[in-house]
mmCIF file of C-alpha atoms and ligand atoms in Angstrom:
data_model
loop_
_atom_site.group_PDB
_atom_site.id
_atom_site.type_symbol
_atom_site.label_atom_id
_atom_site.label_comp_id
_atom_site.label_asym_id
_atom_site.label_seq_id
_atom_site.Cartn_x
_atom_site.Cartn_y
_atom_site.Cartn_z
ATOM 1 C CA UNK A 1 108.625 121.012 72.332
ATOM 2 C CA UNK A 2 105.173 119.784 71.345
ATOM 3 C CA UNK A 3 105.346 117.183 67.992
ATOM 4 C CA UNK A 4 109.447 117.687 67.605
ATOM 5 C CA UNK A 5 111.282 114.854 67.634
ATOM 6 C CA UNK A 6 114.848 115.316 68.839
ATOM 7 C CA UNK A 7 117.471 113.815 67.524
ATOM 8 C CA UNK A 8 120.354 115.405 69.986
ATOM 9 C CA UNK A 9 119.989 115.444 73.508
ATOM 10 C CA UNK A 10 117.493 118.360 75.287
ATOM 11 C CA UNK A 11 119.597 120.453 77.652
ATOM 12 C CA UNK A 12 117.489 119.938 80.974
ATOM 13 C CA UNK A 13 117.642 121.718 83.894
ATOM 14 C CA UNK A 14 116.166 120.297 87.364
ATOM 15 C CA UNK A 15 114.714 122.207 90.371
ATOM 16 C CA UNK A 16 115.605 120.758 93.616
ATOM 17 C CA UNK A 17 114.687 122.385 97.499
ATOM 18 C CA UNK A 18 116.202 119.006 98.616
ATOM 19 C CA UNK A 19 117.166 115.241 98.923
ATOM 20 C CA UNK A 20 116.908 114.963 95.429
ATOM 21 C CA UNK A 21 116.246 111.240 94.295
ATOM 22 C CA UNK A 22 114.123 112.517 91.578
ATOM 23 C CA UNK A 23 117.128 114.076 90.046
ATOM 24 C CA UNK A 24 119.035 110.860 90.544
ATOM 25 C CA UNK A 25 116.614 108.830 88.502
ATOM 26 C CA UNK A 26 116.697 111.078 85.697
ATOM 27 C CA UNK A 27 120.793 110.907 85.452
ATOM 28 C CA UNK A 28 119.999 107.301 86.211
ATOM 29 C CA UNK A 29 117.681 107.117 83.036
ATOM 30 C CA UNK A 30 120.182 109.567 80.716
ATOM 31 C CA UNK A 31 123.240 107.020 81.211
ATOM 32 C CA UNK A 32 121.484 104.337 80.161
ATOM 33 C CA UNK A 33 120.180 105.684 77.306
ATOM 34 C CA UNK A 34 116.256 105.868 78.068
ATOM 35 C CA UNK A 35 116.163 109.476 78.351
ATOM 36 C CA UNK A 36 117.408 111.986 75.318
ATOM 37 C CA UNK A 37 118.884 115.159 77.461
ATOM 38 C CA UNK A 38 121.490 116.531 79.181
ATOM 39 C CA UNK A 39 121.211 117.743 82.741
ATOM 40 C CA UNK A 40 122.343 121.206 81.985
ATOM 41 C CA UNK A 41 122.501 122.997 85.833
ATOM 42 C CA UNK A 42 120.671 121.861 88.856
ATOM 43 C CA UNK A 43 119.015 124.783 90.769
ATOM 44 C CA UNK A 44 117.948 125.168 93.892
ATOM 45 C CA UNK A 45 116.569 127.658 96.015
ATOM 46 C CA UNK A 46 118.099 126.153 99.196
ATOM 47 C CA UNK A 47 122.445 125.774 99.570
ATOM 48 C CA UNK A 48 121.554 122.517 101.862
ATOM 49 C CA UNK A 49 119.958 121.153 99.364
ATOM 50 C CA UNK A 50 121.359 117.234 99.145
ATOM 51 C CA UNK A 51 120.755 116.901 95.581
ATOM 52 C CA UNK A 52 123.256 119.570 95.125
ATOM 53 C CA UNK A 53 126.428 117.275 96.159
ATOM 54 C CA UNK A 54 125.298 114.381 93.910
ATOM 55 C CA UNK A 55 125.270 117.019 91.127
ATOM 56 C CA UNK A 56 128.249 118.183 91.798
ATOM 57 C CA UNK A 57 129.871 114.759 92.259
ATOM 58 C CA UNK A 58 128.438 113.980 88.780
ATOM 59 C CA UNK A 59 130.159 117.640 87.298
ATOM 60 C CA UNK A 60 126.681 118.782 86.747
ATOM 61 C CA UNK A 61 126.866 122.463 87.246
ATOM 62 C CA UNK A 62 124.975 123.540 90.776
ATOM 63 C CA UNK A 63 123.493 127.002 91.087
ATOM 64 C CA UNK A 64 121.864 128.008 94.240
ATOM 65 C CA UNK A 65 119.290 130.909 93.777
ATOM 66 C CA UNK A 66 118.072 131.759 97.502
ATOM 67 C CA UNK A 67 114.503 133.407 96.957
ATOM 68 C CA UNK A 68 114.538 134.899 99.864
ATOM 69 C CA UNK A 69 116.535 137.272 98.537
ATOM 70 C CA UNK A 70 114.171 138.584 95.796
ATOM 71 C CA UNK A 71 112.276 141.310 96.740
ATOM 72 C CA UNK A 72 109.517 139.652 94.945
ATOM 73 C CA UNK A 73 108.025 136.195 93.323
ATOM 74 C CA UNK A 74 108.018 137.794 90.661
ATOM 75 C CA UNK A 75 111.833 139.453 90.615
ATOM 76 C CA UNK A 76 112.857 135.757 91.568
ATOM 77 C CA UNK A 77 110.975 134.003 88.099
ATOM 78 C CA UNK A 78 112.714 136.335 85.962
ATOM 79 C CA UNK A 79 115.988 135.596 87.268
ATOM 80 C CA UNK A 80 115.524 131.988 87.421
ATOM 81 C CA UNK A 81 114.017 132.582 83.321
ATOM 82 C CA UNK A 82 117.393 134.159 82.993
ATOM 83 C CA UNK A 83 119.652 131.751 84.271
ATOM 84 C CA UNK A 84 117.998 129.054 82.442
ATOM 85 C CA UNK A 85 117.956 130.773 79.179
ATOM 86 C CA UNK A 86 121.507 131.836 79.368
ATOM 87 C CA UNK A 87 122.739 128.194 79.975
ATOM 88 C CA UNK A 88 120.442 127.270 76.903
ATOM 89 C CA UNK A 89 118.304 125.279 79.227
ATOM 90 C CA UNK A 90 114.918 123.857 76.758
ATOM 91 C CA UNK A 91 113.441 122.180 79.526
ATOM 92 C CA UNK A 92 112.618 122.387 83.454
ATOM 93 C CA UNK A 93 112.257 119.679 85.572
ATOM 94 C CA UNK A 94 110.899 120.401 89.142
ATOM 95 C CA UNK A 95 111.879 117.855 91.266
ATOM 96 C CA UNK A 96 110.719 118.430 94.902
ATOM 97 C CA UNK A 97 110.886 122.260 94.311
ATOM 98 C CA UNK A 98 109.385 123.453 97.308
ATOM 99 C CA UNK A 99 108.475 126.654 95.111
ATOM 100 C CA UNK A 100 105.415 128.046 93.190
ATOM 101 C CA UNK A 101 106.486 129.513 89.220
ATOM 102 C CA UNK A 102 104.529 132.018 88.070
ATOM 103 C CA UNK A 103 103.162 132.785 84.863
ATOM 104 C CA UNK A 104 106.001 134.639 83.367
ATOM 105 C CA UNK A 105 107.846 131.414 83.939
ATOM 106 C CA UNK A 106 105.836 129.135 82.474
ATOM 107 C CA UNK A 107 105.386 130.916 79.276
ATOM 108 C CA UNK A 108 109.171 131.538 79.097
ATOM 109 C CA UNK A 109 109.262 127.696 78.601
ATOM 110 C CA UNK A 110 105.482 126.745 77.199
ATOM 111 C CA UNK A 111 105.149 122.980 77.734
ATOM 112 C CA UNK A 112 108.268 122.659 78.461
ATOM 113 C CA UNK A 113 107.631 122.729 82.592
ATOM 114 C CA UNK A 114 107.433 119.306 84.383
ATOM 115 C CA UNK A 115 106.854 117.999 87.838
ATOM 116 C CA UNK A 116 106.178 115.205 89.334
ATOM 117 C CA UNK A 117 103.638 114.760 92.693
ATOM 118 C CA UNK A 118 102.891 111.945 94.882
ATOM 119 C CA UNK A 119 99.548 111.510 94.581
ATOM 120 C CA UNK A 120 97.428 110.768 91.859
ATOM 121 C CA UNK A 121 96.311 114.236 90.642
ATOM 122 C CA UNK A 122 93.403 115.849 91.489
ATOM 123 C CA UNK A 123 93.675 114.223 94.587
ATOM 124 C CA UNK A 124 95.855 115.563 97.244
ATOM 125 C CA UNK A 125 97.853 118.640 95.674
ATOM 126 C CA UNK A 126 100.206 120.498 97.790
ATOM 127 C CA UNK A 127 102.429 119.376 100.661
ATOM 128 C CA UNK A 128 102.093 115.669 102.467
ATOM 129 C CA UNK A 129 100.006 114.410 99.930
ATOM 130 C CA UNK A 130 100.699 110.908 101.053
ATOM 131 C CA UNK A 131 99.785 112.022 104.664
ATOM 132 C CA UNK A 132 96.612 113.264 103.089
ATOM 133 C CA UNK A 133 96.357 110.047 101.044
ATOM 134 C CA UNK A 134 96.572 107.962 104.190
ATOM 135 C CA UNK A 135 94.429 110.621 106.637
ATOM 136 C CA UNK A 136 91.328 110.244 103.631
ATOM 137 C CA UNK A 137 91.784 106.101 103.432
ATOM 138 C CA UNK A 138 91.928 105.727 99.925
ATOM 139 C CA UNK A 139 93.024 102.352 98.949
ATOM 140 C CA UNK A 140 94.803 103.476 95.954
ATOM 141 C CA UNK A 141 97.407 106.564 95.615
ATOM 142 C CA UNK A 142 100.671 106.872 93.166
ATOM 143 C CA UNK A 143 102.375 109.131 91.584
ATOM 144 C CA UNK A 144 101.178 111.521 88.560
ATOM 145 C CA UNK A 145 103.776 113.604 86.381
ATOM 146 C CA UNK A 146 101.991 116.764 85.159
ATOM 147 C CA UNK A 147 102.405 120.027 83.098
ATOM 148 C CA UNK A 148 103.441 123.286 85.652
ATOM 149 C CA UNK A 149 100.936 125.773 85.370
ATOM 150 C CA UNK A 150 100.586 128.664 87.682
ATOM 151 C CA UNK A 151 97.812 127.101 89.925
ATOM 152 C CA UNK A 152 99.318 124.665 91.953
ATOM 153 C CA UNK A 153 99.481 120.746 91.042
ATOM 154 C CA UNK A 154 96.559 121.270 88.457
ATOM 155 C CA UNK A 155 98.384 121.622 84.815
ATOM 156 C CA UNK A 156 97.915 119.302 82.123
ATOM 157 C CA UNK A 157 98.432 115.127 83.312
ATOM 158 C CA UNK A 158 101.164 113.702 81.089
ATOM 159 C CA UNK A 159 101.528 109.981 83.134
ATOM 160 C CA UNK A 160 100.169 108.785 85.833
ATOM 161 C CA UNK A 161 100.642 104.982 87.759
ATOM 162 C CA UNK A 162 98.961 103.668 90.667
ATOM 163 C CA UNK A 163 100.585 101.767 93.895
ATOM 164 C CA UNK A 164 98.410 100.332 96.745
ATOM 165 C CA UNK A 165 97.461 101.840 100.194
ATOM 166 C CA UNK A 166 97.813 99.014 102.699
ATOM 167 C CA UNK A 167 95.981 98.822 106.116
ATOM 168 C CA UNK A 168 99.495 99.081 107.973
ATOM 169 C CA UNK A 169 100.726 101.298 105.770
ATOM 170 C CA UNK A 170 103.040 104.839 108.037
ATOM 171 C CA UNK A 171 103.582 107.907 105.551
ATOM 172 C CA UNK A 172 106.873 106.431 105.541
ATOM 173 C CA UNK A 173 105.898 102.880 104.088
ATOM 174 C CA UNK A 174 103.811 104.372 101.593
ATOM 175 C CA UNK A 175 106.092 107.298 100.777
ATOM 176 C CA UNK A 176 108.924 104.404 99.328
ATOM 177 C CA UNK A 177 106.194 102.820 97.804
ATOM 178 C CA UNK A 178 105.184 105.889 95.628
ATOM 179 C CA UNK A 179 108.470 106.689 95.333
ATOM 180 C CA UNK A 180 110.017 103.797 93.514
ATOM 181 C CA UNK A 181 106.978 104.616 91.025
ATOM 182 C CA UNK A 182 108.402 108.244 91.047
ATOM 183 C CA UNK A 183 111.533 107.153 89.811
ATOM 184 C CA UNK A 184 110.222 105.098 86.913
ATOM 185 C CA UNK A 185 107.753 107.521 85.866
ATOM 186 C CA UNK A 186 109.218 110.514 85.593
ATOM 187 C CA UNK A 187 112.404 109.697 83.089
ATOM 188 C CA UNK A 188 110.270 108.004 81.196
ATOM 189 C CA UNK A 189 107.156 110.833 81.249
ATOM 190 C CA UNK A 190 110.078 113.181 80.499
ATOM 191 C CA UNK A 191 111.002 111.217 77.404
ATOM 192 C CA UNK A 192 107.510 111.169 75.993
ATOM 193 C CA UNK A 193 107.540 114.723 76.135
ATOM 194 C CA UNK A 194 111.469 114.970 74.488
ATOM 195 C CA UNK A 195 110.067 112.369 72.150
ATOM 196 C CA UNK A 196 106.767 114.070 70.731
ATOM 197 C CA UNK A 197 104.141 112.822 69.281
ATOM 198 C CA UNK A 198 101.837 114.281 71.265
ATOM 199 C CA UNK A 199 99.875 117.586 71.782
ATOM 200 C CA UNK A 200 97.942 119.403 74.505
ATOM 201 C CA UNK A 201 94.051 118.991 74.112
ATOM 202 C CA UNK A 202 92.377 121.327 76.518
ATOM 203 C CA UNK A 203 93.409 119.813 80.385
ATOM 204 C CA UNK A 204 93.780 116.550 77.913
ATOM 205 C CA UNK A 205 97.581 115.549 76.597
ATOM 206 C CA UNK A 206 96.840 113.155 73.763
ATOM 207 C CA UNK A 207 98.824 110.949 71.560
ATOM 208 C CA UNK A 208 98.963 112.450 68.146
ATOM 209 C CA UNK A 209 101.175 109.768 66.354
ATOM 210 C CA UNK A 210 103.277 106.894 67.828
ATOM 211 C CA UNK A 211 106.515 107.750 69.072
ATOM 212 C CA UNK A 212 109.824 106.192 67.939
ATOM 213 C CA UNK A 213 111.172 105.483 71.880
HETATM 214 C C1 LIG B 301 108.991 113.630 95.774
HETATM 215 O O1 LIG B 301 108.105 112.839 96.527
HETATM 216 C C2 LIG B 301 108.242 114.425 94.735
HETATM 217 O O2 LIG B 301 107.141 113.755 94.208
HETATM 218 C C3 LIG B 301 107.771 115.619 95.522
HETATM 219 O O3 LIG B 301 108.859 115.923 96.373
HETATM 220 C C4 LIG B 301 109.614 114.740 96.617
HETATM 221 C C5 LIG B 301 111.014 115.023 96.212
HETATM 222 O O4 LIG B 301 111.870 113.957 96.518
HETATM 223 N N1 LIG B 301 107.399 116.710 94.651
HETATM 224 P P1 LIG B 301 113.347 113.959 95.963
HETATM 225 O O5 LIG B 301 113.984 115.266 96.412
HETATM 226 O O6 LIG B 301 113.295 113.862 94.469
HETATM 227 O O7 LIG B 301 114.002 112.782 96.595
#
């Protein structure tokens, strides 16, 4: 994906577990225009999943892969890899994937993985991270769209934006704060990527020329 600009749309998929807003933005962002791609299939690893019945009211096609019934993480990457590749799928989006990818994964797409986190990366990887946000008191959190590597939260950072932590804030207030950033960010951190013009530099991802979005 690295340097290649596209010129016809990237066949996408996006990995749910859940509500699926994420998901939403980036059909959002491919009707009008901003982003390149096509949502290809929505997976998720959960049939409750709400995401799943927006996709499916869009005519995106759904595909529930359960992991619990994998005897293995492993056994469950490939056939995920699988799926994917048979659908012609370029590019993964995890959206509130409530699942760890392993290496084999990642290399079966290389820098082609996304997610997006609410935090701003280092700080606060994992689950709750605005809980963990608000429990530390920082006075500044957001949202940071990053590279999926097999160690959790910690690949390359490809955009980041900052919202502020107020005194009053509940998980809840700051959670829809950080999340209308989530929404912005990602189609458009998504497009960078589609767009090229960049290249990975160690932990570092670097402009290498200007892009033409
Ligand atoms: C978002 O906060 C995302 O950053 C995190 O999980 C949540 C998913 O929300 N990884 P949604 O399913 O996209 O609404």
């Amino acid at each position: 994906m690295a340097n290649s600009v596209e010129n016809t749309p990237v066949p996408l998929c996006v990995l749910i577990s859940g509500r699926g807003s994420n998901l939403r933005a980036i059909g959002e962002a491919i009707a009008t225009g901003q982003l390149r791609a096509v949502v290809r299939v929505v997976v998720s690893n959960r049939s409750d999943a709400p995401g799943l019945d927006w996709a499916r009211g869009e005519g995106i096609e759904t595909l529930v892969l359960p992991h619990q019934d994998y005897p293995s993480r492993e056994a469950y990457d490939e056939a995920l890899v699988q799926a994917l590749k048979a659908r012609g799928v370029r590019m993964v989006c995890l959206a509130g994937f409530m699942r760890m990818l392993g290496p084999a994964f990642c290399e079966a797409f290389p820098q082609a993985v996304l997610n997006v986190h609410p935090s701003l990366l280092p700080s606060f990887p994992g689950v709750g991270a605005q809980a963990q946000a608000l429990a530390h008191g920082v006075k500044v959190s957001g949202v940071t769209v990053h590279f999926v590597t097999p160690e959790l939260d910690a690949g390359p950072i490809i955009m980041q934006s900052a919202v502020p932590v107020r005194d009053d804030d509940t998980c809840e207030t700051l959670s829809a704060r950080i999340l209308v950033e989530e929404h912005r960010v990602y189609p458009e951190a998504i497009q960078k990527i589609i767009a090229g013009g960049w290249r990975v530099d160690g932990r570092r991802v670097v402009t290498t020329a200007v892009s033409e979005t």
